[in-house]
C-alpha positions as a printed Julia matrix, in Angstrom:
454×3 Matrix{Float64}:
 119.63   88.47  128.54
 119.65   90.41  125.1
 117.7    89.68  121.39
 119.26   90.79  118.25
 116.66   90.41  115.11
 117.7    90.47  112.07
 115.38   92.22  109.49
 117.14   93.21  106.37
 116.56   90.2   104.44
 114.55   90.69  100.69
 112.65   87.22  100.58
 112.86   87.11   96.83
 111.15   83.43   97.14
 108.36   84.59   98.05
 107.82   87.07   94.88
 105.49   88.45   93.92
 104.01   88.66   97.51
 107.09   90.14   99.01
 109.47   92.87   97.19
 112.21   94.61   98.01
 110.49   97.63   98.95
 108.13   95.5   101.49
 110.18   92.05  102.2
 108.07   88.69  103.6
 108.52   89.68  107.35
 106.74   92.95  107.3
 103.77   91.53  105.28
 100.51   90.11  106.92
 100.37   86.58  105.34
  97.12   85.53  107.19
  94.57   88.33  106.97
  94.78   90.7   109.49
  97.07   88.02  111.72
 100.61   89.47  113.02
 103.7    89.81  110.24
 106.47   87.39  110.78
 108.62   89.96  112.43
 105.71   91.05  114.59
 105.72   87.68  115.44
 109.49   87.51  116.11
 109.18   90.8   118.34
 106.7    89.14  120.41
 108.77   86.18  121.19
 112.02   88.32  121.92
 109.54   89.91  124.67
 109.46   86.25  126.18
 113.03   86.08  126.79
 114.22   90.06  127.57
 112.82   93.61  128.18
 111.87   95.56  125.19
 115.11   97.84  126.04
 117.21   94.66  125.56
 115.72   93.83  121.97
 118.04   95.15  119.03
 117.05   95.3   115.7
 119.04   94.96  112.66
 117.96   96.24  109.54
 118.41   98.36  106.27
 117.73  101.98  106.31
 114.66  101.87  103.96
 112.94   99.05  106.59
 114.04  101.39  109.73
 109.88  102.96  109.55
 108.09   99.32  108.78
 110.07   98.42  111.8
 108.75  101.23  114.22
 105.39  101.13  112.55
 105.16   97.34  113.01
 106.14   97.69  117.07
 103.65  101.0   117.32
 100.83   98.93  116.13
 101.67   96.22  118.6
 101.22   98.87  121.09
 104.72   99.12  122.46
 106.67  102.08  122.95
 110.14  101.24  121.45
 113.64  103.16  121.47
 114.54  104.6   117.72
 118.15  104.18  119.07
 117.75  100.06  119.12
 117.46  100.18  115.52
 120.44   99.66  114.06
 120.04  100.62  110.25
 122.7    98.91  108.01
 124.12  100.95  105.14
 124.28   98.6   102.84
 123.64   94.61  103.26
 127.18   92.72  103.98
 124.91   89.23  104.93
 124.78   88.08  108.41
 127.84   88.17  109.96
 128.6    92.26  109.97
 124.79   92.65  110.7
 125.01   90.08  113.95
 128.15   92.27  115.06
 127.02   95.41  114.85
 124.47   94.17  117.53
 126.81   92.35  119.24
 128.96   95.79  119.42
 125.97   97.47  120.69
 125.19   95.0   123.35
 128.77   95.13  124.54
 128.81   98.79  125.13
 126.73   98.02  128.32
 128.15   94.77  129.66
 128.7    91.04  128.9
 125.36   89.1   128.14
 123.89   86.1   126.71
 122.66   87.13  123.32
 120.05   85.49  120.89
 119.86   85.79  117.22
 116.5    85.88  115.77
 116.0    85.9   111.7
 112.64   87.95  111.22
 111.05   85.79  108.42
 110.71   82.59  110.52
 107.46   80.8   111.64
 107.57   79.27  115.23
 104.21   77.98  116.18
 105.76   76.96  119.88
 107.44   79.96  121.52
 106.84   79.7   124.6
 108.62   76.13  124.75
 111.07   77.96  122.94
 111.78   80.51  125.45
 111.97   77.85  128.07
 114.92   76.04  125.56
 116.82   79.12  125.32
 116.91   79.84  129.3
 117.87   76.19  130.1
 120.54   76.7   127.47
 122.45   79.58  128.99
 125.16   77.72  130.81
 126.16   76.46  127.13
 126.97   79.91  125.84
 130.19   80.42  128.43
 132.65   78.52  126.32
 130.14   77.82  123.08
 128.34   79.37  120.21
 124.84   77.42  119.79
 122.85   76.74  117.04
 119.39   75.5   117.24
 118.49   72.45  115.5
 115.94   71.12  113.89
 114.6    67.54  113.52
 114.05   67.18  109.68
 110.58   65.58  109.02
 111.96   64.75  105.45
 114.46   65.05  103.05
 114.47   68.53  102.41
 116.69   70.18  100.08
 116.37   73.42  100.94
 118.19   73.87  104.31
 121.62   73.19  105.56
 122.33   70.26  107.95
 124.34   69.99  111.22
 126.29   66.56  111.95
 126.23   66.41  115.5
 129.18   64.8   117.62
 129.91   64.73  121.46
 127.23   65.42  123.97
 127.3    68.53  126.03
 124.69   69.65  128.58
 121.69   69.91  126.72
 123.15   69.72  123.23
 125.8    68.48  121.37
 128.99   69.88  119.83
 129.0    70.21  116.21
 131.05   68.09  114.08
 130.27   69.68  110.57
 127.84   72.04  108.85
 126.63   70.7   105.48
 125.58   72.71  102.61
 122.17   72.37  101.28
 122.31   68.59   99.59
 120.69   66.73   96.68
 117.55   64.52   97.54
 119.9    61.53   97.69
 122.21   63.04   99.9
 119.74   65.0   102.42
 118.21   61.54  102.78
 121.39   60.06  104.05
 121.81   62.92  106.27
 118.56   61.92  107.8
 119.6    58.75  108.37
 122.6    59.48  110.36
 120.51   61.63  112.67
 121.85   65.08  111.37
 119.79   68.61  112.11
 118.62   71.23  110.34
 120.24   74.37  110.73
 117.73   76.99  111.91
 119.99   79.77  111.52
 119.01   81.04  115.46
 122.03   81.66  117.38
 122.59   82.03  120.97
 126.01   83.05  122.83
 127.88   85.17  125.03
 128.68   88.4   123.83
 132.16   88.87  125.0
 132.77   85.32  123.69
 131.39   86.14  120.46
 133.67   89.22  120.09
 136.61   86.67  121.02
 135.5    84.46  118.28
 135.03   86.63  115.76
 138.29   88.64  116.4
 140.24   85.12  115.99
 137.96   84.37  112.59
 136.93   87.5   111.23
 139.2    90.02  112.12
 138.42   92.57  109.39
 135.03   92.75  110.66
 136.04   92.77  114.79
 138.72   95.73  113.4
 136.29   97.58  111.47
 133.88   98.05  114.39
 136.58   98.93  116.99
 138.22  101.58  115.04
 135.02  103.04  113.81
 132.66  105.76  115.54
 129.83  104.4   114.06
 127.6   101.26  112.28
 128.43  103.21  108.62
 132.01  103.91  109.3
 132.28   99.88  110.54
 130.39   99.1   107.46
 132.64  100.89  104.84
 135.78   99.36  105.92
 134.31   95.97  105.74
 135.22   94.63  102.31
 133.24   91.6   101.55
 129.83   90.17  102.26
 129.8    87.16  104.81
 127.68   85.19  106.76
 127.95   83.85  110.05
 127.87   80.17  108.87
 130.72   80.81  106.64
 132.59   83.31  108.67
 132.35   81.79  112.27
 130.22   78.55  112.62
 132.23   76.52  110.17
 135.86   77.9   111.42
 135.09   77.68  115.32
 136.14   74.83  117.32
 133.2    76.03  120.04
 130.38   75.45  118.42
 127.47   73.57  120.19
 123.68   72.67  118.29
 120.78   72.25  121.18
 117.68   70.14  119.23
 114.49   71.72  119.26
 111.11   70.66  118.63
 109.41   74.41  117.77
 107.45   74.42  114.95
 109.98   75.99  112.8
 109.74   76.67  109.17
 111.72   79.4   107.41
 109.3    80.15  104.58
 111.98   80.25  102.06
 109.8    79.14   99.57
 105.94   79.09   98.94
 106.34   74.86   99.22
 107.38   75.93  102.92
 104.82   78.65  102.81
 102.11   75.54  102.08
 103.45   73.43  104.73
 102.68   76.03  107.39
  99.39   77.56  107.02
  95.79   75.8   107.49
  93.94   73.92  104.67
  90.53   73.45  103.69
  89.36   69.78  102.99
  91.04   69.09   99.58
  94.4    70.18  100.82
  93.99   74.21   99.12
  95.38   77.08  101.09
  92.48   79.71   99.19
  91.15   83.12  100.57
  87.97   83.26  101.29
  87.01   85.22   98.42
  88.4    82.93   95.94
  86.51   79.93   94.01
  87.81   76.33   93.97
  86.07   73.41   92.1
  87.72   70.0    91.7
  91.07   71.08   92.77
  93.21   69.87   95.41
  96.84   70.7    96.91
  97.05   74.19   95.81
  98.12   77.6    97.42
  95.9    80.52   95.65
  96.39   83.73   96.65
  94.64   87.27   95.28
  94.77   90.69   96.18
  91.44   92.21   97.89
  89.13   92.87   95.15
  90.46   90.38   92.81
  88.4    86.81   92.07
  90.64   84.02   91.32
  88.25   80.96   89.98
  90.12   77.22   89.88
  88.89   74.23   88.35
  90.46   70.98   87.95
  94.05   71.98   89.34
  96.22   70.22   91.24
  99.71   70.95   92.84
  99.78   74.99   92.05
 101.04   77.95   93.35
  99.32   80.88   91.93
  99.78   84.51   93.62
  97.71   86.94   91.79
  98.65   90.63   92.42
  97.55   93.5    89.99
 100.98   94.09   88.57
 102.48   90.65   88.17
 100.78   86.72   88.23
 102.88   83.73   89.83
 102.04   80.49   88.64
 104.07   77.73   89.27
 104.09   73.68   90.09
 104.74   73.29   94.12
 107.74   71.38   93.73
 109.3    73.91   91.39
 109.0    77.08   93.96
 112.57   77.52   94.72
 113.02   78.6    91.11
 111.18   81.83   91.92
 114.53   83.41   92.82
 115.4    82.81   89.21
 112.28   84.65   88.0
 113.41   87.75   90.46
 117.16   87.77   88.64
 115.65   87.8    85.14
 113.59   90.65   86.01
 116.36   92.51   88.01
 118.45   91.93   84.86
 115.75   94.3    83.0
 115.68   96.63   85.56
 111.89   96.12   86.18
 110.91   97.9    89.24
 108.61   95.09   89.97
 110.95   93.24   91.82
 111.27   96.39   94.47
 107.91   98.03   94.42
 103.93   96.87   94.84
 101.48   98.92   93.0
 100.93   99.94   96.97
 104.09  101.38   98.64
 104.82  101.69  102.4
 106.38  105.22  103.51
 106.99  106.62  107.31
 103.95  108.53  106.87
 101.54  105.31  105.6
 101.3   104.24  102.29
  99.86  104.93   98.52
  98.51  102.59   95.91
  98.71  103.33   92.59
  94.95  102.98   90.72
  95.95  103.79   87.2
  98.67  105.42   85.15
  99.7   105.96   81.48
 103.66  106.64   80.91
 104.46  110.54   80.56
 100.99  111.23   80.61
  99.14  110.98   84.39
  99.2   108.27   87.51
  96.14  108.18   89.96
  97.12  107.08   93.77
  95.23  106.52   96.74
  97.15  107.94   99.52
  96.8   106.94  103.58
  98.3   109.5   105.61
  98.74  107.85  109.38
  97.53  110.24  112.25
  99.73  113.01  113.5
 101.98  112.44  110.02
 103.07  114.4   107.17
 104.79  114.43  103.91
 107.92  116.25  103.25
 107.69  119.99  102.16
 108.32  119.61   98.32
 108.04  120.45   94.76
 107.87  119.04   91.23
 109.24  120.31   88.5
 107.59  118.39   85.63
 104.16  117.64   86.9
 100.9   119.4    88.73
  98.79  117.37   91.3
  95.19  117.47   92.06
  94.21  116.08   95.5
  90.72  115.45   96.68
  90.18  114.04  100.54
  87.91  111.47  100.87
  88.33  110.59  104.28
  89.49  112.83  107.22
  90.61  116.06  106.99
  94.04  117.47  105.44
  96.41  120.43  106.22
  97.68  121.66  102.95
 100.76  124.12  102.7
 101.44  125.69   99.35
 104.12  128.5    99.23
 103.96  129.07  103.07
 100.43  129.17  103.31
  98.0   126.93  105.07
  94.66  125.86  104.35
  92.34  122.68  105.51
  90.62  120.53  103.52
  87.74  118.41  104.26
  86.27  115.24  102.71
  84.43  115.82   99.61
  86.64  118.74   99.18
  89.65  119.43   96.75
  93.05  121.31   95.76
  95.45  122.14   93.06
  98.91  122.19   93.25
 100.4   123.61   90.27
 104.15  122.42   88.89
 107.02  124.38   90.54
 105.06  124.85   93.89
 106.33  124.19   97.09
 103.82  121.79   98.99
 103.12  119.75  102.19
 100.37  117.22  102.82
  99.71  116.56  106.6
  97.22  114.75  108.6
  96.38  116.91  111.77
  93.79  114.62  112.98
  93.38  111.72  115.18
  92.34  109.15  112.33
  93.9   108.31  108.72
  93.56  110.78  106.2
  92.87  109.49  102.75
  93.3   111.11   99.53
  93.03  110.64   95.66
  95.93  112.37   93.96
  95.93  112.75   90.23
  99.39  113.63   88.57
  99.61  115.42   85.31
 102.65  115.86   83.63
 105.23  114.12   81.43
 107.58  112.76   84.21
 106.07  111.34   86.75
 108.95  109.22   88.86
 110.64  109.74   92.01
 113.39  111.68   90.49
 111.38  114.64   89.76
 110.87  115.04   93.49
 113.06  118.14   95.32
 112.53  117.96   99.14
 113.12  120.87  101.21
 112.89  118.97  104.71
 112.48  114.93  105.79
């Protein structure tokens, strides 16, 4: 059995926790607990060998995938990570994984989104194994028994019984409240967005119902060329599931939640006696039914409030009523229309070598960062035309190269890089390296960097 993990989504409904550069599937939403992506990878290992797990993601998330798996203690082949050159929705992404699987042999394939919460992974693995016979002539979607009339999910109308599932009569789009109530009364399921099929059968269905995608991969040398030939963005639901006559739904009770909004987030995680989800560092009096989150070192005190979502980051504060959290996506769209970078970046940004956090900045004057470089990692050899940099080592030892000359800088020591000098910072040690970087100059954005290697 093979697994395809989809890890390319941006999770705008969980802004400002989730941003384009660091979306919700990679965030540790509960302190040091695994991220949603790590939970998905661990779930995949219950049904497939590590070499049979493929991750389809955006190129800019590739290092986040590698870092997350490495943190779990696994040695994972980089060739199993398939990078989309641009987002084309779920059908091209899934087909890219299936096309890779088909190079080896025909096999059963399970498709997991990487941003879902599933509380009963072992039970789900058993259902998946018992459903394999149904994939011989059907594409399976797993249906969730609704616990209420949710308007944020698509619905599935089940028809004739087939083995441990039902043939799908119809897919229904996200309904209004009254329609959702009627769907539940008729015995409909929520559409989980988790799929299972035989790889050869799926290729045949794509050739029948989405020939452009089939031909794009069949006539290309790799994923980048194939994606360039696909003209429209298309979901698997619209492209295949709603058109095929060979679709089955298998009902599952797995503690599923897609965490598509803060309301969904609130439903999943542990609450105190007043039904608040609140960080231990924050203070709450006479308040109930709230989700309150702040970044480390930031205190939030709440008094006499109910049914609120409060997310306080250093660069953005979100306050909304719990039943309005679906509209957070509208906030993100408004910010994007203004080219506001806070939709893409946290003050802490993650890179292949580690991460940095902006501590202070003044436009066209200075910027102060705290930079962490993981053991054995290095920043590209580069120069800046419009700024100088002063590095102060606070932990570990840095190996610094300036214009080809190497030196070592220990904790408590510093070094200065002039404007226009080629330089590199690397961590030769076995523990993380941390420095404070002070940038001085008139132009402090990424466009000022000239890289000589990667």
